[in-house]
Coordinates of C-alpha atoms in Angstrom, one line a residue:
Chain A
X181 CA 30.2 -19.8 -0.1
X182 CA 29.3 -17.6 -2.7
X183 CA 26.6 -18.7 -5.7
X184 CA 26.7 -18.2 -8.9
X185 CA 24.4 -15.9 -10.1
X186 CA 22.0 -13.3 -8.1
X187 CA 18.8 -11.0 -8.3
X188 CA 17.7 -8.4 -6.5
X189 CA 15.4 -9.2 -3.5
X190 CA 12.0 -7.6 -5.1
X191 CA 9.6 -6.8 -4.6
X192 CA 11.4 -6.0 -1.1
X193 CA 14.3 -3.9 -2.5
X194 CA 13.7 -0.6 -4.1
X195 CA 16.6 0.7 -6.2
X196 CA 17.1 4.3 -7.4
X197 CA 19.9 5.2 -10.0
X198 CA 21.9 8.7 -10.3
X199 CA 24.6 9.6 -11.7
X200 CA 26.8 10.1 -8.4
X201 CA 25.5 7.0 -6.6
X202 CA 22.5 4.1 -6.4
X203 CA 20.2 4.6 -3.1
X204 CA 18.9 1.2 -2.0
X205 CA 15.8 0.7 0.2
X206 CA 14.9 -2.8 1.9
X207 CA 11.5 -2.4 2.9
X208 CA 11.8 -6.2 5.0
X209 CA 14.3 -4.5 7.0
X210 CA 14.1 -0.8 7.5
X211 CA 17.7 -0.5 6.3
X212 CA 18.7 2.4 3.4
X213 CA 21.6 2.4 1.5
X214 CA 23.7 4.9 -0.5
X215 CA 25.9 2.8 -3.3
X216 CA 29.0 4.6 -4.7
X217 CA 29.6 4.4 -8.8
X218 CA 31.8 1.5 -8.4
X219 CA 29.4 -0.7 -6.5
X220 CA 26.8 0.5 -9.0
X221 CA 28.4 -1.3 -11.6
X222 CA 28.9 -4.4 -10.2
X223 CA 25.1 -4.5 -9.0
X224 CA 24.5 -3.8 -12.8
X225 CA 26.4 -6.6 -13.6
X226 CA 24.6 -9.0 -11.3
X227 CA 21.6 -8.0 -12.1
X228 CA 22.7 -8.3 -15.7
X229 CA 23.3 -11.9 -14.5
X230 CA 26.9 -11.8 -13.8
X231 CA 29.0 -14.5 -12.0
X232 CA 31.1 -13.4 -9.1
X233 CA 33.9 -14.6 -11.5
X234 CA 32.2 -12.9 -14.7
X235 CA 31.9 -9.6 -12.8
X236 CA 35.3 -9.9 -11.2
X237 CA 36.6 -10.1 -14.8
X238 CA 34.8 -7.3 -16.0
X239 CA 35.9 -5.3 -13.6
X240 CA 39.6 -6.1 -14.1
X241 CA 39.5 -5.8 -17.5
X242 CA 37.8 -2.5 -17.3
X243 CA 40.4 -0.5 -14.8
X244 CA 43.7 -0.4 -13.6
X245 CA 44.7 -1.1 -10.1
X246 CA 45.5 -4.4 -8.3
X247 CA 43.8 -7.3 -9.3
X248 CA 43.9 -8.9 -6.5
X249 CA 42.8 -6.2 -5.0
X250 CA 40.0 -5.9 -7.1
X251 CA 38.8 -9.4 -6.7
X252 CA 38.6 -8.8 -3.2
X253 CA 36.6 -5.6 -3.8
X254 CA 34.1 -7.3 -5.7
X255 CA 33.6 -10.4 -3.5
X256 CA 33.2 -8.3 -0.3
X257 CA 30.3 -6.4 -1.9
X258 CA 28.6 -9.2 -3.0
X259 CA 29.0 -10.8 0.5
X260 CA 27.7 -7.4 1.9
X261 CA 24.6 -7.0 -0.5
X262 CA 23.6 -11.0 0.7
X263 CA 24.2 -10.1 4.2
X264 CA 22.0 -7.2 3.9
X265 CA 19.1 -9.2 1.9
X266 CA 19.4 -6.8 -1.2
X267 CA 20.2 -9.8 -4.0
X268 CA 19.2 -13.0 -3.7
X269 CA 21.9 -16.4 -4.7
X270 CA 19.8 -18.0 -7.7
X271 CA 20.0 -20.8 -10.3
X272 CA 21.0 -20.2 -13.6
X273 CA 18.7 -19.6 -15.8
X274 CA 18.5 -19.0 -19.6
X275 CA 18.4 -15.2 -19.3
X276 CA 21.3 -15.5 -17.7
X277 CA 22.8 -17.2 -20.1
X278 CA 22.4 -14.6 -22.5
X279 CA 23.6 -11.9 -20.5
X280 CA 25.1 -9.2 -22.3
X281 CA 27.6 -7.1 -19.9
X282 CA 28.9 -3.8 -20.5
X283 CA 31.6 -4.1 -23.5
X284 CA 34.9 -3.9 -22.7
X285 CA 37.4 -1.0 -23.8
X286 CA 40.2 -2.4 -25.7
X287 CA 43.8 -1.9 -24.6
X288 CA 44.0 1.6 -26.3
X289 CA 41.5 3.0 -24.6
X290 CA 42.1 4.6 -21.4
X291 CA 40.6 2.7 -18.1
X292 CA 39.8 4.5 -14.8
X293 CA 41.5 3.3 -11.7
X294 CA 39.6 1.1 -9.7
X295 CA 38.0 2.7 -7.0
X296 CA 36.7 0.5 -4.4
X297 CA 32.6 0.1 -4.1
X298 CA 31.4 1.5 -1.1
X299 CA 28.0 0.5 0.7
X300 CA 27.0 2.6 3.3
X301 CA 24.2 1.8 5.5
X302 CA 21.3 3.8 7.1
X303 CA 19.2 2.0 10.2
X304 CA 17.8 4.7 11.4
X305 CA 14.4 3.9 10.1
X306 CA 14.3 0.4 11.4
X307 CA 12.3 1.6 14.3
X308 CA 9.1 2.4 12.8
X309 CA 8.6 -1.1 11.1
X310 CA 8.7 -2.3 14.9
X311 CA 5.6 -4.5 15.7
X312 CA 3.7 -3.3 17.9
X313 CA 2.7 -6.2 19.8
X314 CA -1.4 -6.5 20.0
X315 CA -2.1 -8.1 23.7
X316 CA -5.8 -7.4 25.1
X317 CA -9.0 -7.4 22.7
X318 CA -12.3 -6.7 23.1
X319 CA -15.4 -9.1 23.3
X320 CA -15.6 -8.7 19.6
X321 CA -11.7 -9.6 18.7
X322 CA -10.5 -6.0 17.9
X323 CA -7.7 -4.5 19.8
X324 CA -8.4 -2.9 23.1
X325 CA -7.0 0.7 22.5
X326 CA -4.2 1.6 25.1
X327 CA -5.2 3.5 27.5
X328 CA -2.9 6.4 27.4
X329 CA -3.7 7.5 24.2
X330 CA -6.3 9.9 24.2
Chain B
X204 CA -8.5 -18.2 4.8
X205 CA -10.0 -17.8 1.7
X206 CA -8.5 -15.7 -1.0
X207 CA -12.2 -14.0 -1.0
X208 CA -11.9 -12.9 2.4
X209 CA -11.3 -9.0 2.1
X210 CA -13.8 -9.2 -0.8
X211 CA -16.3 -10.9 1.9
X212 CA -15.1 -8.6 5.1
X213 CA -15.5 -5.6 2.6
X214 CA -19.0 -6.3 2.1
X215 CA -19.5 -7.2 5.8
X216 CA -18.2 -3.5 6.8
X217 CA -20.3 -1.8 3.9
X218 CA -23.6 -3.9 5.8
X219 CA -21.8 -2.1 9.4
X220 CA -22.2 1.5 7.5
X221 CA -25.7 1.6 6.3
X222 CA -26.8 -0.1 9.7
X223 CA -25.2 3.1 11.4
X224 CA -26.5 5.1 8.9
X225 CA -29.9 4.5 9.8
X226 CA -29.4 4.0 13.3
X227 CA -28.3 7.7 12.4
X228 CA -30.6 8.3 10.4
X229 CA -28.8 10.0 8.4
X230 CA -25.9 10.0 5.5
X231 CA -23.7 13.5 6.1
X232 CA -21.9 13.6 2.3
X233 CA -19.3 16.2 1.3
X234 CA -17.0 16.7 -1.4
X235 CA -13.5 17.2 -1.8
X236 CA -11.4 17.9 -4.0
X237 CA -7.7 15.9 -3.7
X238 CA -5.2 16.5 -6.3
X239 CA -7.5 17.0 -8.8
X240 CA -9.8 14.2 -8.2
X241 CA -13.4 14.3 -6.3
X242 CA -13.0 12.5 -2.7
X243 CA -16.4 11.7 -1.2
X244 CA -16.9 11.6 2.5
X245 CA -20.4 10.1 3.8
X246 CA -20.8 10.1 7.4
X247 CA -23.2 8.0 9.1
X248 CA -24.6 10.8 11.3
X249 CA -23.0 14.3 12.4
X250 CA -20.5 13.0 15.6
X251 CA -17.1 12.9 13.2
X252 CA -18.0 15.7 10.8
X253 CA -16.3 18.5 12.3
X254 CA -13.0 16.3 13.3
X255 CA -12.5 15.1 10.4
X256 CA -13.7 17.3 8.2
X257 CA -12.3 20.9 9.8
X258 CA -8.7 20.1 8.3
X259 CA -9.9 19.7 4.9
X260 CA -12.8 22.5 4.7
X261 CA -10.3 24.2 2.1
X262 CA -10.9 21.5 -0.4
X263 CA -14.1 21.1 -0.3
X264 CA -16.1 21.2 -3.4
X265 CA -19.3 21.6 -5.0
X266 CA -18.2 19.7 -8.3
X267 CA -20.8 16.7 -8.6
X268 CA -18.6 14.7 -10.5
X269 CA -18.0 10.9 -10.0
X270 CA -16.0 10.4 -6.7
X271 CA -12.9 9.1 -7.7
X272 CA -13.3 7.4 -3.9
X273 CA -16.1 7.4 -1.8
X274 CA -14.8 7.3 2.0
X275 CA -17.5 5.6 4.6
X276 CA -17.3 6.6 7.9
X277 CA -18.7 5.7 11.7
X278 CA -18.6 5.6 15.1
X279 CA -20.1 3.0 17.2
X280 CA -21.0 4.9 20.3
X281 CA -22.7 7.7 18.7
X282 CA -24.7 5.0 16.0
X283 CA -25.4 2.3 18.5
X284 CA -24.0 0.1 16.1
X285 CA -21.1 -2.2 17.5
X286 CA -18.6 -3.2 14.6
X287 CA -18.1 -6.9 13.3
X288 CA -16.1 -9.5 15.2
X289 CA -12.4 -9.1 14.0
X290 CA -12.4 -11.8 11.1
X291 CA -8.4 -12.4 11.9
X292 CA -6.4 -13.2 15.3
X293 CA -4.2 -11.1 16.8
X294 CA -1.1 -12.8 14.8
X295 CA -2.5 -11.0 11.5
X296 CA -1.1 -7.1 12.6
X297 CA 1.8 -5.9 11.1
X298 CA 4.2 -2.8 10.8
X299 CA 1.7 -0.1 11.0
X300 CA -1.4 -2.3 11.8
X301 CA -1.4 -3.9 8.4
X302 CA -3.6 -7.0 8.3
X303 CA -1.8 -10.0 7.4
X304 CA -3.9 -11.6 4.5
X305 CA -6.4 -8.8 4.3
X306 CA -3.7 -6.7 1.8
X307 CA -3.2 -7.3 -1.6
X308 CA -3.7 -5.1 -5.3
X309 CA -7.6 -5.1 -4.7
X310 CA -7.7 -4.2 -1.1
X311 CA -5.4 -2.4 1.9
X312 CA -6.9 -3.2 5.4
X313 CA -5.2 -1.6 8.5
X314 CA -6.0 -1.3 12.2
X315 CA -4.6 1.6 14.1
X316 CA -3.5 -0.1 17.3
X317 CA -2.9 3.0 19.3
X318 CA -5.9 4.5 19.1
X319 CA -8.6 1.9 17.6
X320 CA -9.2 3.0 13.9
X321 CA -10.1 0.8 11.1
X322 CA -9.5 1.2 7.6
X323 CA -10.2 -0.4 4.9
X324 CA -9.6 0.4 1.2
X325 CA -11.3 -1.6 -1.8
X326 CA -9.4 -0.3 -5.2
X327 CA -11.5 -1.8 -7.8
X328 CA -15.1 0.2 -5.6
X329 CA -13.4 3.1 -5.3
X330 CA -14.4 3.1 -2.0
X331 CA -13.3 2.9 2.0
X332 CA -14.1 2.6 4.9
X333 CA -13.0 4.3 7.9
X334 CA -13.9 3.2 12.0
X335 CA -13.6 3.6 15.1
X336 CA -15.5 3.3 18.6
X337 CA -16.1 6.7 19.9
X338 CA -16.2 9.9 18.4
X339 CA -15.5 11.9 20.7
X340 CA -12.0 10.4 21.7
X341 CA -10.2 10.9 18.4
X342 CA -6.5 11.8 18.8
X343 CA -5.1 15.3 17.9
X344 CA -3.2 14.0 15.2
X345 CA -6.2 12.4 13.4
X346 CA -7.9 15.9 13.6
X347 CA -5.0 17.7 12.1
X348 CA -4.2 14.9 9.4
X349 CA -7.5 12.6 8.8
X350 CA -7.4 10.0 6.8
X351 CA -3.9 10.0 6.1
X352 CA -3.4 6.4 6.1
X353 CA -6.4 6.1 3.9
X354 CA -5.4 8.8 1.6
X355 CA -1.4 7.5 1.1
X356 CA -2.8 3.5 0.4
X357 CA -5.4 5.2 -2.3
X358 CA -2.6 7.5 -4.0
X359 CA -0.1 4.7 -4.0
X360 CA -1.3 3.1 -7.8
X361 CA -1.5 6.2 -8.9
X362 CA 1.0 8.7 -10.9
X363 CA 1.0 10.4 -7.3
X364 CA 2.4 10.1 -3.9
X365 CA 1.6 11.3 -0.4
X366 CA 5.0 12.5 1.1
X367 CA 5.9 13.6 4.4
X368 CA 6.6 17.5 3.3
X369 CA 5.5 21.1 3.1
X370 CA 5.1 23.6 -0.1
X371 CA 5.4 27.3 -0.1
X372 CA 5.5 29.4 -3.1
X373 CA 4.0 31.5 -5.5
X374 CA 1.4 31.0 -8.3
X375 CA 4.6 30.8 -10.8
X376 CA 6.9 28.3 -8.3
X377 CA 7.1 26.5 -5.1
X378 CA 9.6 25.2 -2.9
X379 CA 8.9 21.3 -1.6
X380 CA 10.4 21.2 2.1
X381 CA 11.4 18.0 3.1
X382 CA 13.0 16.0 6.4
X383 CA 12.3 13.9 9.2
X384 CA 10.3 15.1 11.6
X385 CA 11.7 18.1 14.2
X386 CA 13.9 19.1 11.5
X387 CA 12.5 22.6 10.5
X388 CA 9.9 21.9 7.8
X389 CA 6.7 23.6 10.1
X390 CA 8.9 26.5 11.2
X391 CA 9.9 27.4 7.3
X392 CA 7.1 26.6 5.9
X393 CA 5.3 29.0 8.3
X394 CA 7.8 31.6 8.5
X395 CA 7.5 32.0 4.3
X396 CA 3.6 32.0 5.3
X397 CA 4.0 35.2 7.8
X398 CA 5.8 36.4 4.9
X399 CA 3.1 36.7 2.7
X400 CA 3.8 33.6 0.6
X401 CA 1.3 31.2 -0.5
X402 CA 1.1 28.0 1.4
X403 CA 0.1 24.5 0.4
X404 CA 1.6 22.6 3.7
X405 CA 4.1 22.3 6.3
X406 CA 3.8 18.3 6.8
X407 CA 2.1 16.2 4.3
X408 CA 1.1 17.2 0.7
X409 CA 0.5 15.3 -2.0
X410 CA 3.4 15.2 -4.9
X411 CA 2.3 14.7 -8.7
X412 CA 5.2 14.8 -11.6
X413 CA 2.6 14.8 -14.6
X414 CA 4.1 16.7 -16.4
X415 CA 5.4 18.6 -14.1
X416 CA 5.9 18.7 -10.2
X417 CA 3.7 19.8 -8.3
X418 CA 2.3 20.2 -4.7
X419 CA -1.2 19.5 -3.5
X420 CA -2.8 20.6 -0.6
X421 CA -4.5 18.3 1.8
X422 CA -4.5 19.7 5.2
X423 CA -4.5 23.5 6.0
X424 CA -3.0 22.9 9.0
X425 CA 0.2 24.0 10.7
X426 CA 2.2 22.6 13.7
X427 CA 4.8 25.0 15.5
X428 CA 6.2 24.4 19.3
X429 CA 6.8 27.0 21.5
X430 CA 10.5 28.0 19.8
X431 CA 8.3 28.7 16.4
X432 CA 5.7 30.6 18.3
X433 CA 8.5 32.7 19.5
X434 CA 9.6 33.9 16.1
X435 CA 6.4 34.0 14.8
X436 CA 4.1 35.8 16.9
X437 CA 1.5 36.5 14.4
X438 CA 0.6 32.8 15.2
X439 CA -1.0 33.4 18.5
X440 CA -3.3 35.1 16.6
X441 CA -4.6 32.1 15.3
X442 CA -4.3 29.9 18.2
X443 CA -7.3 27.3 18.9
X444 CA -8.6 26.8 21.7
X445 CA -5.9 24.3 23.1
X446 CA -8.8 23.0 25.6
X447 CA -11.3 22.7 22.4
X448 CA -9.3 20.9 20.2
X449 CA -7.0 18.1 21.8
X450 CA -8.1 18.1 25.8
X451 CA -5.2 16.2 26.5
X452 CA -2.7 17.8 25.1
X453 CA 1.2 17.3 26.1
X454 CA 3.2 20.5 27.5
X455 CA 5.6 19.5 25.0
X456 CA 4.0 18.7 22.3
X457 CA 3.3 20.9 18.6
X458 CA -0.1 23.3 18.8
X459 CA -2.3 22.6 15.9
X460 CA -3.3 25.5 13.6
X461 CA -6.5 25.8 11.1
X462 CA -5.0 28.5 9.0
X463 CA -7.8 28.5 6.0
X464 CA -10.0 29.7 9.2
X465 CA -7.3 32.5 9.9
X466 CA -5.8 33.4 6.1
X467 CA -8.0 31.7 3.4
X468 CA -6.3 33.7 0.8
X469 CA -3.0 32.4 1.7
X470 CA -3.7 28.7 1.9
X471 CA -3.9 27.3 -2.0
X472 CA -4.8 24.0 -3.2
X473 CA -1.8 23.3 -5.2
X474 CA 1.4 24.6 -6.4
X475 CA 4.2 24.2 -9.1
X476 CA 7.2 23.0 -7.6
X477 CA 10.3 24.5 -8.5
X478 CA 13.2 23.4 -6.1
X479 CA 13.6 21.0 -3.1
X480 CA 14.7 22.0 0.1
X481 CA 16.1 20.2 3.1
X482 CA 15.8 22.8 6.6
X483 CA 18.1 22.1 9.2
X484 CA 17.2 23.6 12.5
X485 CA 20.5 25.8 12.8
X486 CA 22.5 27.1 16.2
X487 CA 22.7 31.1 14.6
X488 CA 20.5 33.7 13.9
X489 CA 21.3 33.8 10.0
X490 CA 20.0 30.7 7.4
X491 CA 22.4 29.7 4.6
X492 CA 21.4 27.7 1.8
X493 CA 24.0 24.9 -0.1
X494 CA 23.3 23.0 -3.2
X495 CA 23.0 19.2 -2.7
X496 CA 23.0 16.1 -5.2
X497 CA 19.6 14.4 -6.1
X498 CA 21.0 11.0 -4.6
X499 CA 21.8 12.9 -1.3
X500 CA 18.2 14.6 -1.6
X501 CA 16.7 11.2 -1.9
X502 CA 18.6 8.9 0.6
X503 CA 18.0 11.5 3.5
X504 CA 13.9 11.8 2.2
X505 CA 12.7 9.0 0.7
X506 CA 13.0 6.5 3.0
X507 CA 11.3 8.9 5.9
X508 CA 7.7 8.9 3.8
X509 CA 8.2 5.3 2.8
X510 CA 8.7 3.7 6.6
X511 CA 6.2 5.8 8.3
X512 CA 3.4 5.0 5.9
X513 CA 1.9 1.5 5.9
X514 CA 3.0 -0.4 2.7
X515 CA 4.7 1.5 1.3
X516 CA 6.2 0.5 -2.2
X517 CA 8.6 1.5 -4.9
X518 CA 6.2 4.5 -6.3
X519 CA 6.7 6.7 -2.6
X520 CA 10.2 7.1 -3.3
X521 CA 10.2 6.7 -7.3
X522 CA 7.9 10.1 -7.6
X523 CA 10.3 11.7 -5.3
X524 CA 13.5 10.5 -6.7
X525 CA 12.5 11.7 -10.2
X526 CA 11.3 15.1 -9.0
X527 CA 14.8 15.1 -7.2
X528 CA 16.5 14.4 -10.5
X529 CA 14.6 17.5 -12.0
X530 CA 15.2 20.0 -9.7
X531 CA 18.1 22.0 -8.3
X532 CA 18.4 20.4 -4.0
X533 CA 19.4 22.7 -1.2
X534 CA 20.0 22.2 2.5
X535 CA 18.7 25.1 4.0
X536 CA 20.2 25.6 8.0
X537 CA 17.6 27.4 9.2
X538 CA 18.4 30.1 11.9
X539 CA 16.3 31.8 14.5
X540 CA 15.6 34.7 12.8
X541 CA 12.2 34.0 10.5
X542 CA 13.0 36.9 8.1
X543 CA 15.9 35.3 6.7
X544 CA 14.3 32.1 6.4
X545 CA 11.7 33.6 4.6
X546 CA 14.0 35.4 2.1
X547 CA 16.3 32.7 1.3
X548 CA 13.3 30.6 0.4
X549 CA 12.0 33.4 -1.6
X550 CA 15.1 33.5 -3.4
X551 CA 14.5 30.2 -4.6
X552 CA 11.0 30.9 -6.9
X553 CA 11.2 31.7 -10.4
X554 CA 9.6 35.1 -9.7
X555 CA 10.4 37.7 -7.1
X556 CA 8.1 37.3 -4.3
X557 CA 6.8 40.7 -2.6
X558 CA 7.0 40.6 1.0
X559 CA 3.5 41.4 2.9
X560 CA 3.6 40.5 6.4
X561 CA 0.3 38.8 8.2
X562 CA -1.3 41.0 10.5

């Protein structure tokens, strides 16, 4: 079950914006992330303090393409970025409330296709936040140091 | 525990130093100068001067201005002086020896695991501390790289980050050379170095973006396996006693090179950086360069300095990423032949760079 509105995990998750894509760090988990332009918006719009249903709406309104589709899109990428412990499900809160979302074209204008967001994810870092486990210590508490490490 | 606890164990350790110092009977002092700011080193006694200092002997200063940290450092076997009973369990270590209640805006504690260092770093003193038991059994890589830990925790408030890469250049541009580890950085950065160019690092440097980016120097060492000793010849030259410096050295593993003792002229403090570059150890002989995004530039090196240094937080990557933004991004695969290397770097600065090969 999806909540209604979302943050991002800080101070645990690190974002950095381009113009080509979003690249996502969770320092809890090791895990790196490249976020296409689609997906970009839709984190904007939770962090903006979008509802799934708000930023579902937003994103209909603002391209062409399926909207069934595009529901879908959106609600699999908001499951993905819980999964991976980059937003958090909060309360509403008055902020929130006064959220001001990226306007919407009117009908002349012309809207982009919808392209779907795209999360790709990087683990390859994940081993050097492994604990190394401290076992023996010395008379005084401090770790014995192992003994093939001269 | 009480939230005065690292104030209290801070104190505690600064009691440990001037014990050992005059069980030593003597403070060693020297200055440095890192990125621009005075880094104090006071040694309780002579047994960890020349480890620690030999890979910093470029930057040393004779400025008297106010340290902008003061670094404490002693052993126990060579001081008589046995260090403090561990003030937290063995439940308090975390990712990189981070100590679990003992880290927080005021103060960074970590405890090397593998090889028994301590560290700790008290922000609003300006000062450190830096332990371990015996002198004489430092590992290699603390030699080559000291006080890294120490150095990365003290840079992280500030408009500066330590990043896992290398610099070469020219007085009028630099090229920053980043990737993971066995990727190419020590062989390019040393191949531009044979090629006369100036050299700033091929592992760890320090990266400032006030106004400008720029490069600083903290270690004037190299690393290069046998493959790099192959195409570079000119570094047997400089080889160290292998026996001297890391008795227990693997067959495999990187030697360690002092180049200021070899080519002081070569080996600068700093550098402006003028383009980033990604090596890629290549199959061929010849290296080709291709123009990546700043996104791609920062998902592949960001993360790398920001997970192998303890707490780590937004400003290791946020430095980078803007730098990233400035600058044009290559990927550079790097072939066998150095020359090429060497040109296709060159290529890169703003001016041309005359080749002079080391001798």
């Amino acid at each position: 079950m999806l909540a209604s509105h979302y943050q991002i995990n800080r101070p645990f998750v690190i974002r950095e914006s381009f113009d080509d894509e979003d690249v996502i760090v969770n320092l809890d988990t090791g895990s790196y992330f490249s976020l296409n332009k689609t997906g970009t918006k839709i984190f904007n719009l939770l962090e903006a303090g979008a509802t799934i249903d708000s930023a579902s709406d937003h994103m209909i309104q603002t391209h062409t393409g399926d909207v069934a589709v595009i529901d879908l899109a959106v609600c699999n990428l908001i499951e993905q970025l819980l999964t991976e412990g980059l937003i958090l499900a909060v309360e509403r809160t008055e902020s929130m409330d006064n959220h001001d979302a990226a306007p919407i074209p009117d009908d002349a204008e012309e809207k982009p296709a919808f392209t779907p967001p795209i999360l790709e994810k990087y683990t390859d870092m994940q081993e050097m936040l492994l604990l190394d486990p401290v076992h023996d210590v010395d008379d005084s508490g401090w770790p014995a140091r192992k003994p093939d490490s001269v | 525990m009480s939230n005065n606890a690292p104030a209290h164990f801070a104190g505690e350790l600064n009691e440990r130093f001037e014990h050992a110092s005059r069980r030593a009977r003597q403070v060693v002092e020297f200055n440095f100068n890192v990125a621009g700011m005075i880094v104090r080193l006071c040694f309780a006694g002579e047994a960890l001067v020349p480890a620690i200092c030999r890979a910093l002997d470029h930057l040393k200063t004779d400025a008297t201005d106010k340290p902008a940290l003061t670094i404490n450092l002693w052993d126990t076997v060579s001081t008589h002086t046995p260090m403090l009973p561990a003030p937290f369990g063995i439940e308090s270590y975390g990712p990189h020896g981070t100590i679990s209640g003992y880290c927080n805006e005021s103060y960074q504690t970590v405890y090397d695991t593998n090889y028994g260092i301590l560290m700790m770093l008290d922000y609003s003193a300006k000062r450190a501390f830096w332990w371990t038991r015996d002198a004489a059994h430092l590992p290699a890589h603390e030699k080559a790289s000291p006080l890294r830990t120490l150095l990365h925790l003290w840079t992280r408030p500030m408009n500066c980050s330590l990043l896992h890469a290398g610099a070469v250049g020219n007085a009028d541009g630099g090229v920053l050379l980043v990737g993971r580890g066995g990727m190419g950085k020590s062989g390019t950065a040393l191949a531009c170095l044979a090629a006369g160019m100036d050299y700033v690092s091929d592992d760890f440097c320090i990266l400032r973006d006030d106004p400008e980016p720029r490069a600083f120097s903290l270690y004037s060492t190299a690393k290069a396996g046998d493959a790099t000793l192959q195409r570079i010849p000119v570094l047997k030259s400089m080889r160290d006693s292998p026996a001297e410096f890391a008795p227990h050295r693997q067959e495999d593993e990187k030697e360690v090179f002092f180049l200021h003792e070899h080519v002081p002229s070569r080996i600068v403090d700093q550098l402006p950086i003028t383009a980033i570059v990604m090596p890629q150890v290549n199959d061929g002989a010849m290296s080709m360069l291709s123009p990546v995004s700043a996104s791609f530039m920062t998902t592949h090196v960001g993360p790398n300095t920001l997970f192998m240094l303890p707490n780590s937080d937004v400003s290791t990557i946020s430095i980078f990423a803007n730098v990233a933004r400035k600058l044009p991004c290559y990927r550079l695969l790097v072939g066998s032949d150095p020359t090429p290397i060497a040109d296709t770097v060159a290529s890169l600065l703003p001016t041309p760079h005359k080749r002079t090969e080391l001798k």
